[in-house]
Amino acid sequence: MAEAESFVPFQGIKNDIKGRLRCYKHDWTSGFRAGFRILAPTTYIFFASAIPVITFGEQLERDTDGKITAVQTLVSTALCGVIHSIIGGQPLLILGVAEPTVIMYTFMFNFAKNRQDLGSNLFLAWTGWVCLWTGLLLFLLAILGACSFINRFTRLAGELFGILIAMLFMQEAIRGIVDEFGVPGRTNPRSAQFQPAWVFANGMFGLVLSFGLLYTALKSRKARSWRFGAEWLRGFIADYGVPVMVVVWTCVSYIPWKSVPQGIPRRLVSPNPWSPGAYQNWTVIKEMLDVPVVYIVLALVPASMIAVLYYFDHSVASQLAQQQDFNLRKPPSFHYDLLLLGFLTILCGLIGIPPSNGVIPQSPMHTKSLATLKHQLLRNKLVAAARKCIRNKATLGEVYGSMEEAYQQMQSPLIHQGPSRGLKQSQMQKGLGSVNADTLVDEAVFDVETEVENVLPVEVKEQRLSNFLQAMLVAGCVAAMPLIKRIPSSVLWGYFAYMAIESLPGNQFWERIVLLFTAPSRRFKVLEDNHAVFVETVPFKTMAMFTLFQTGYLLVCFGITWVPVAGVLFPLMIMFLVPVRQYVLPNFFKGAHLQDLDAAEYEEAPALLSFNLKPEGEVSRATSFADSGEVMDGMFTRSRGEIRRVNSVKLAGSVGGGSTGGSPAGGVELMRRVVSFQNPRVSEKVYIRSLSDYRGGGESSPRSPAGRAPLSPRFAAAGGGGGGEQRLSNLGKSV
Amino acid sequence: MAEAESFVPFQGIKNDIKGRLRCYKHDWTSGFRAGFRILAPTTYIFFASAIPVITFGEQLERDTDGKITAVQTLVSTALCGVIHSIIGGQPLLILGVAEPTVIMYTFMFNFAKNRQDLGSNLFLAWTGWVCLWTGLLLFLLAILGACSFINRFTRLAGELFGILIAMLFMQEAIRGIVDEFGVPGRTNPRSAQFQPAWVFANGMFGLVLSFGLLYTALKSRKARSWRFGAEWLRGFIADYGVPVMVVVWTCVSYIPWKSVPQGIPRRLVSPNPWSPGAYQNWTVIKEMLDVPVVYIVLALVPASMIAVLYYFDHSVASQLAQQQDFNLRKPPSFHYDLLLLGFLTILCGLIGIPPSNGVIPQSPMHTKSLATLKHQLLRNKLVAAARKCIRNKATLGEVYGSMEEAYQQMQSPLIHQGPSRGLKQSQMQKGLGSVNADTLVDEAVFDVETEVENVLPVEVKEQRLSNFLQAMLVAGCVAAMPLIKRIPSSVLWGYFAYMAIESLPGNQFWERIVLLFTAPSRRFKVLEDNHAVFVETVPFKTMAMFTLFQTGYLLVCFGITWVPVAGVLFPLMIMFLVPVRQYVLPNFFKGAHLQDLDAAEYEEAPALLSFNLKPEGEVSRATSFADSGEVMDGMFTRSRGEIRRVNSVKLAGSVGGGSTGGSPAGGVELMRRVVSFQNPRVSEKVYIRSLSDYRGGGESSPRSPAGRAPLSPRFAAAGGGGGGEQRLSNLGKSV
C-alpha cells in the first residue's frame, strides 16, 4: 500500500476503484465456485463478529440508559457489513461496531444528558450531527489521500492502542462483575431477585459463570494442540469453541432454575426489535433540526476525534487483513474504502445507530480462515492429480509435474500484483534430492498428502461471498433477539475479559512489559521461544527505558478516558505519538535500536538466531505429522501481523561435517559466523553481550565470559553450542 | 530391600534393629548439625501433612456424625509421628491418617450405627477392638518377614491403588461441593443461613472458593518454572504455595462478611480439644468390654483388611521414601517398622482415635526436601573451598582436587551400603577436557557455583530431627483449633480435588489411559516428552488391552467401595492382584511386554531413545542456567518413584562427524544403531513398527514406510533424523 504518488486529490480513490472493478465479477464467481465450503469461514467470522457486538450493545445499553441496545449495534454491523461486502473495495475487511465507538458514544451521552437543552432525548439526534460531521471529515481524508500516511503510525502507536483497548475491555469486565453484586438502577428494588440474599447469590453465580466462560474459552482456543479427540473435533473446538462456550454457559445458567427466582442470574437487557418502544430510535432524522445550533457546531469536536479514530482503525484493520504474507492477488483499496466508510457513518447517524468500522482482530481472522479454505481446495485437487499420476506408474519428477500443472489450473486469471508463482520449488528439490528422479514411486512410500502439504504456498480465497453472508447472519441475529436475551450478562463479562486477554499475545509492547517483569535468571527462556529481533539486538536497559516511556504514555491515555468530558479527546493522544516518535524519541535512543523496537511497518526484519531448534524444527515436524490447521495457527495467530519470517540461509557448504560432538567452542564460533552472515549489523560483541545479559548477570558481571573463550563446558553446551549446532543442521537441511 | 534370607521368624526385625542402632546417634547429631536450615524441610512436610489430615478430619466428622473430628486425626498424626520419629526404624518415613483409613472407618461406622447392640455410642469402643486385632496381625506379618514379599505387589497393584485413592478423593470433593448446596443434617434449619436464598448463595460461594483454591494451588506448584519473581520467591511459592493458598482463600471467604449472615460460607466443624464434649473420645478403653463378644470376633474382618492395607501402604511408602536414586547411606528397616506400626495401631485404638500409617506422597516429598537441604550444605562448602583455591592461583585440576577433598570431609563416617562415592567424575573430566589441566583459572571464566552444581551427586540429609519437629508442629495444630476452624469447608473440597489431580502425573496407569484417549495422529507427542519404556517397546494394541483390563479391575474395586457393608473388603481386591498378575496375565500377554508394562520393582529399565532432545538437553541447560530446585523437581516429582535414568552410552567414537546435514536416512540408520546398542531386546523391526504406530497409521497403513527406505525427506527430518542426530550429539557430549 501507501503509493507515493497519491497526493493528488481523488487520485487514490480513482486508482482503487479502477483496480477493484477489474476483479469485481471474479469476486463473486470465485466465491460461488467454492460451493458449500464457503460456509466454514462464514460462520467462523459471524460468531467472532456477532458476540462482541452483542456485548458492546449490553455495554451501551447500560451506559446510555437504554438509548442504544444490542439491537442497534447488531443492525449497524449488519447494514454496514452488507453494503461494504457488495460495494466496498476490500471484501476481506470485516466491519462492525467497535470498542472505541462505544467509548466515544458513552462520552457523548454523559455530555448530552446533563445539558438542559439537549438531554438524553435529543442525544441520538445530536449523534446524528456528529456522524454527519465525521462522514464529511472522512470524505476529506479519503479525497486528499491521507491513507498514504498511515505508516507514520508505527508499531509504537498501534500496539499502545491495542493495549489501551485491552485495558478498557478488562475494565468493563471487572465493572460488570462488580455490578452483579449490586442492585441496578431503573429496576423495581422490591422484586424477589433484589433481596440481599439473592443479590449476593446473583453475584456469586455471576463470578462462576464469567470465570467459567473465561477459562473454557481460553482453553478451547488451544484445542488444535490438544492430544485428545479427532482432528476435525479439535479444529471445530478451536474455531467455534468460544461461541459454543457462550451457549454452554448459558445452559449452565439454567441448571438451578427451579431453586432461584426469575432474574437470577441477570440476563441481557434489550427490547425486541418488534416491540413498540424500539421504533423511536429509527426516526432520529426528524429530530435533528431540534438540536440547538451551538450543539451542532460543538458536534465537530467528537466528530473530528471519531474521524481520527476511524482513519486510524479502519486503515490498520485493512492493512492487517491484507498483509504481504497472505500472498494476495487482488489490489487493496484504502482510499475508496475510507470514502465509503464516510457514507456509512452518515447513514448510521441519520437512523440513530452507532456507526461501524473495520474491526481487529476479526478482519485478519477472516483472511486467515479464507487461506485455510483455499489451502483445502488446492490440496484436494493436487492430491487427486498426484494419485492419478502414481497409478499410471510415474517417476517422482512426473508426479511433481502433475501437481504443478494442477496448481496452475486452479490459479485465477486475474493476477494484479507480484510475479507469477508456483509450488514451493525448494520443497520439491528436497524431495528429489533424496531419491533418483527416475525411480518409480508408489503410495506406500510416497506420502501424497504430506507432500502436497509441503509444497503448497499460502494463498487466500479472495471473494465477497463470505463477508456478505456473515453480515446477513448478523442481520438474522436481530430477529433472534429473544434467544440472544437468554445469555446471562455475567457470561458476557467473561467474554470481555477473554477478548482483552486474547488480544495480548503477539503485541510486542506487551511482550516487552512481560520481559521487564521476568526474573533476570529467566530471560534466557525468551530466547528459546520465538522472539522478536529486539531481544537480541537491543541492550536490555535501552529496551527497559523505551518500554517504561511507552507504559507511561499508555497510563496517561488511560487516565484521560476517565476524565468526564475531555476524555473524548483520547484519540488525539494517539495522533500525538506521530510527532513524538519522529522528533522526540530519536534524541534519546539510537536509530538502529529504535528501528528494532518500533518497526515502521508491521513486517519484521529477518530473524537472527533462535537459541533452540524450535522455530524450524517445530514447523517441519508439524507439517509432516500434525494438522495443517495448526501450522496455519502458528503462522497467523499474532494479531497485529507480526509474522516471523525465518529466512533460510544457504549455509550447507560451510556447515558440512565436523560440528557434531566436536569441542563446544566450535558451536559458538559457528553461531557467530551465522549471526554475522545473516545480519552484518550485529557484531560478535553484540551477540556476546546480549547472551550474557540474558544469562542473568549484567554487562560487568564476573559470570559473563565476554570476550574470553568459555571455559565451562556447560555454558557452551547449554546456551551456545547445542542451539547453534542444531540450528545449523536444520538450516543445512532446509536449503 | 527384600533380602532373600529373612524368612526365619524375627530375623528381619533383628537385622533392622541392628542396622539402625549403629546410626541412631548420628541420626540426631546430624540433624542438629544442620542448624536452623532444618526448618525448611520441617515446615514443608508439616504443611503437606497437616492439611490433608484436617481435611480427613472434616470428612470423618461428616461421615461418622461427629464421633471423630479433625482433633482426633491431628492427635493421631502427631502422636504416631513423634513416637515413630524417636524409635522408628526409618526416620524418612512420614506417618499420618490416610484416606484408606478414613474409608475403612466410614464403612465401620455405617455398619455399627445400624446395630442395636452396638450403635454409634459403642462405635469407638468397637474400633478399639478392630485396632487391637489389626495390631496383632501386623505383629504376625512383621515377625514372619512378610515385607520381603512386598515386591510381589507390582506396579499393576500399586498404580491401580493410586488411581483408586485419587478417584475416592475426587468423589469426596464433588460430594462436598454438592452438599454445600443442601441443608446439612444436625442443624437448626430455621437459622438465617438455611433460607433457600442463602443456601444457594453458600453453594455458589463454595464453588468459587473450591475452584479458586484448586486453580491457584495447581498453578503455584509450577511456580519454579515461572518467569517472574526472584528465585527465592518462586521456590517459596512452589514449596509453600498450597498452604498459602488455603490461607488466602480463607481470607477471601471473609471479604463479604458484612453482607452475609454468620455461617456463610460454611466452615470446618470440630470441637475445640478443651471444650467439655471433646473428652469423651479419649476414654474409650473403659467401654471396650461393653462390646458384645460377637462383635469382638467380627472385628477380625475389618482388622484383617486394615492389616492388609497397612502392610501394603506402609511398605510402599517406605520403599518410595528410600529409592535407590536418593543414594541413601543408612539401611532400611521394613520389618521393624511394621512391628512398630502394630503397636501404634493398638495405642490409637485404645484411646479412640483413627490410627496412622506411612503416607504417600508426603514420605518421598520428605526425602526430596532433605536431598535439597544436603545439596545446599554441600554446595556452600564446596564453593568456599574452590574459591579459596582459586584465590591462591591454582590450576583447574587443583580446584577439582580441593572440591573433592571438601566433599569427602562432609561425608558421615557411617557408610553402611554401597561403595564409597565421590563427586561426579564424568563432569570433572568434561571440564578438564576443554582446557589444559595446567592452566591457571580465575573466577571470571570459571563459574564456581555452576561447576559445583554439576559435580555434586544426589545425597540426602538422613536424620530424625525434621520428622520429630514436623510431628510436634502437627501437635501444635490441635492447640490452634480455633484458627483452623476458620477454614471454609469448600476450600477443603478444593484441596481434595487438588490432591486427586496432583497424584496422577507419574502414574503409568494414568498415562496409559491418557494415551488411549490420545488421537492417533497425536501419539507422536508422547514420544517427544519424557516417556516410559513401554511406549517404545510394546505394540499399541497390547498396551490398550492391558490398560482396559486394568481399568475394568479398577472400576470393580471402585464399585465395591460403594457396596454398603461388604465394601470393607476392597483391600482384598488389591491382594487378589498378586495371583492375577502371576498366573492369569502371562496367558494373555508376552513376558517381555508384561515386564515393560508392569515393572516388578519401581525402578525402570534404562530408557531407549527419546525422539526429541528434551530429556538431556533440558537437564543440562537447567543445570547451568536454572535453579537447582527446578532440577530436583524434575527428578523427583513423579510420585510412585518412576525416575527415568537415561543411561549415557559411550557412542562418542561411533558418532563423530558426518551426521550433521547429511542425508536424512543417515539419522534413522544411526538411531537404529543406538537402539540395538542400548537394548538388544529391541529389534529394528520393533522400533520401526512402534514409530509407524505413532505416526497415525496402523501396522498395515499405506502411510507407514515399514521396512522401506523412507522416501519423504520430512519423515526422516521430523521423526527420525532430527531427533536421532540431536540425541546422538547429546550422548556424545555427555560421555
Short mmCIF file of C-alpha atoms in Angstrom, two decimals, chain A residues 507-516 518 522-544 547 592-593 595-598 604-611 638 644 681-682 686-695, chain B residues 227:
data_model
loop_
_atom_site.label_atom_id
_atom_site.label_comp_id
_atom_site.label_asym_id
_atom_site.label_seq_id
_atom_site.Cartn_x
_atom_site.Cartn_y
_atom_site.Cartn_z
CA ASN A 507 1.78 -7.45 20.85
CA GLN A 508 5.46 -6.60 21.25
CA PHE A 509 4.69 -3.82 23.72
CA TRP A 510 3.04 -6.40 25.94
CA GLU A 511 5.92 -8.81 25.42
CA ARG A 512 8.37 -6.14 26.47
CA ILE A 513 6.35 -5.39 29.60
CA VAL A 514 6.43 -9.10 30.40
CA LEU A 515 10.16 -9.15 29.80
CA LEU A 516 10.61 -6.30 32.29
CA THR A 518 10.86 -11.56 34.03
CA ARG A 522 14.88 -16.49 33.42
CA ARG A 523 15.38 -14.14 30.48
CA PHE A 524 17.13 -16.91 28.57
CA LYS A 525 13.74 -18.59 28.25
CA VAL A 526 12.63 -15.79 25.94
CA LEU A 527 15.48 -16.64 23.62
CA GLU A 528 14.37 -20.23 23.48
CA ASP A 529 10.93 -19.37 22.14
CA ASN A 530 10.06 -17.46 19.05
CA HIS A 531 11.10 -13.94 19.83
CA ALA A 532 11.31 -10.54 18.24
CA VAL A 533 14.53 -9.15 16.81
CA PHE A 534 15.00 -6.53 19.51
CA VAL A 535 15.54 -9.21 22.12
CA GLU A 536 18.86 -10.00 20.50
CA THR A 537 19.95 -6.63 19.17
CA VAL A 538 18.85 -4.03 21.70
CA PRO A 539 20.53 -3.78 25.15
CA PHE A 540 18.21 -4.61 27.99
CA LYS A 541 18.46 -1.16 29.56
CA THR A 542 17.51 0.60 26.34
CA MET A 543 14.60 -1.78 25.91
CA ALA A 544 13.51 -1.11 29.50
CA THR A 547 9.04 0.29 27.43
CA ALA A 592 19.18 1.19 14.98
CA HIS A 593 17.63 0.41 18.36
CA GLN A 595 14.16 0.60 14.29
CA ASP A 596 14.23 -2.78 16.00
CA LEU A 597 11.97 -1.73 18.86
CA ASP A 598 9.49 0.05 16.64
CA GLU A 604 9.67 -7.72 10.65
CA ALA A 605 13.30 -7.90 9.74
CA PRO A 606 14.51 -11.45 9.13
CA ALA A 607 15.09 -13.23 12.38
CA LEU A 608 18.57 -13.83 13.62
CA LEU A 609 19.20 -16.94 15.56
CA SER A 610 16.95 -18.77 17.86
CA PHE A 611 18.73 -20.45 20.74
CA ARG A 638 -0.33 -12.97 16.16
CA ARG A 644 8.12 -14.19 11.85
CA ARG A 681 24.75 -5.08 11.62
CA VAL A 682 25.03 -7.43 14.56
CA VAL A 686 26.50 -7.53 20.46
CA TYR A 687 25.76 -11.20 20.35
CA ILE A 688 28.01 -11.98 23.27
CA ARG A 689 26.70 -9.06 25.27
CA SER A 690 23.10 -9.91 24.75
CA LEU A 691 23.77 -13.51 25.65
CA SER A 692 25.47 -12.52 28.89
CA ASP A 693 22.63 -10.10 29.59
CA TYR A 694 20.19 -12.95 29.42
CA ARG A 695 22.33 -15.28 31.42
CA ARG B 227 9.39 -16.37 34.53
#
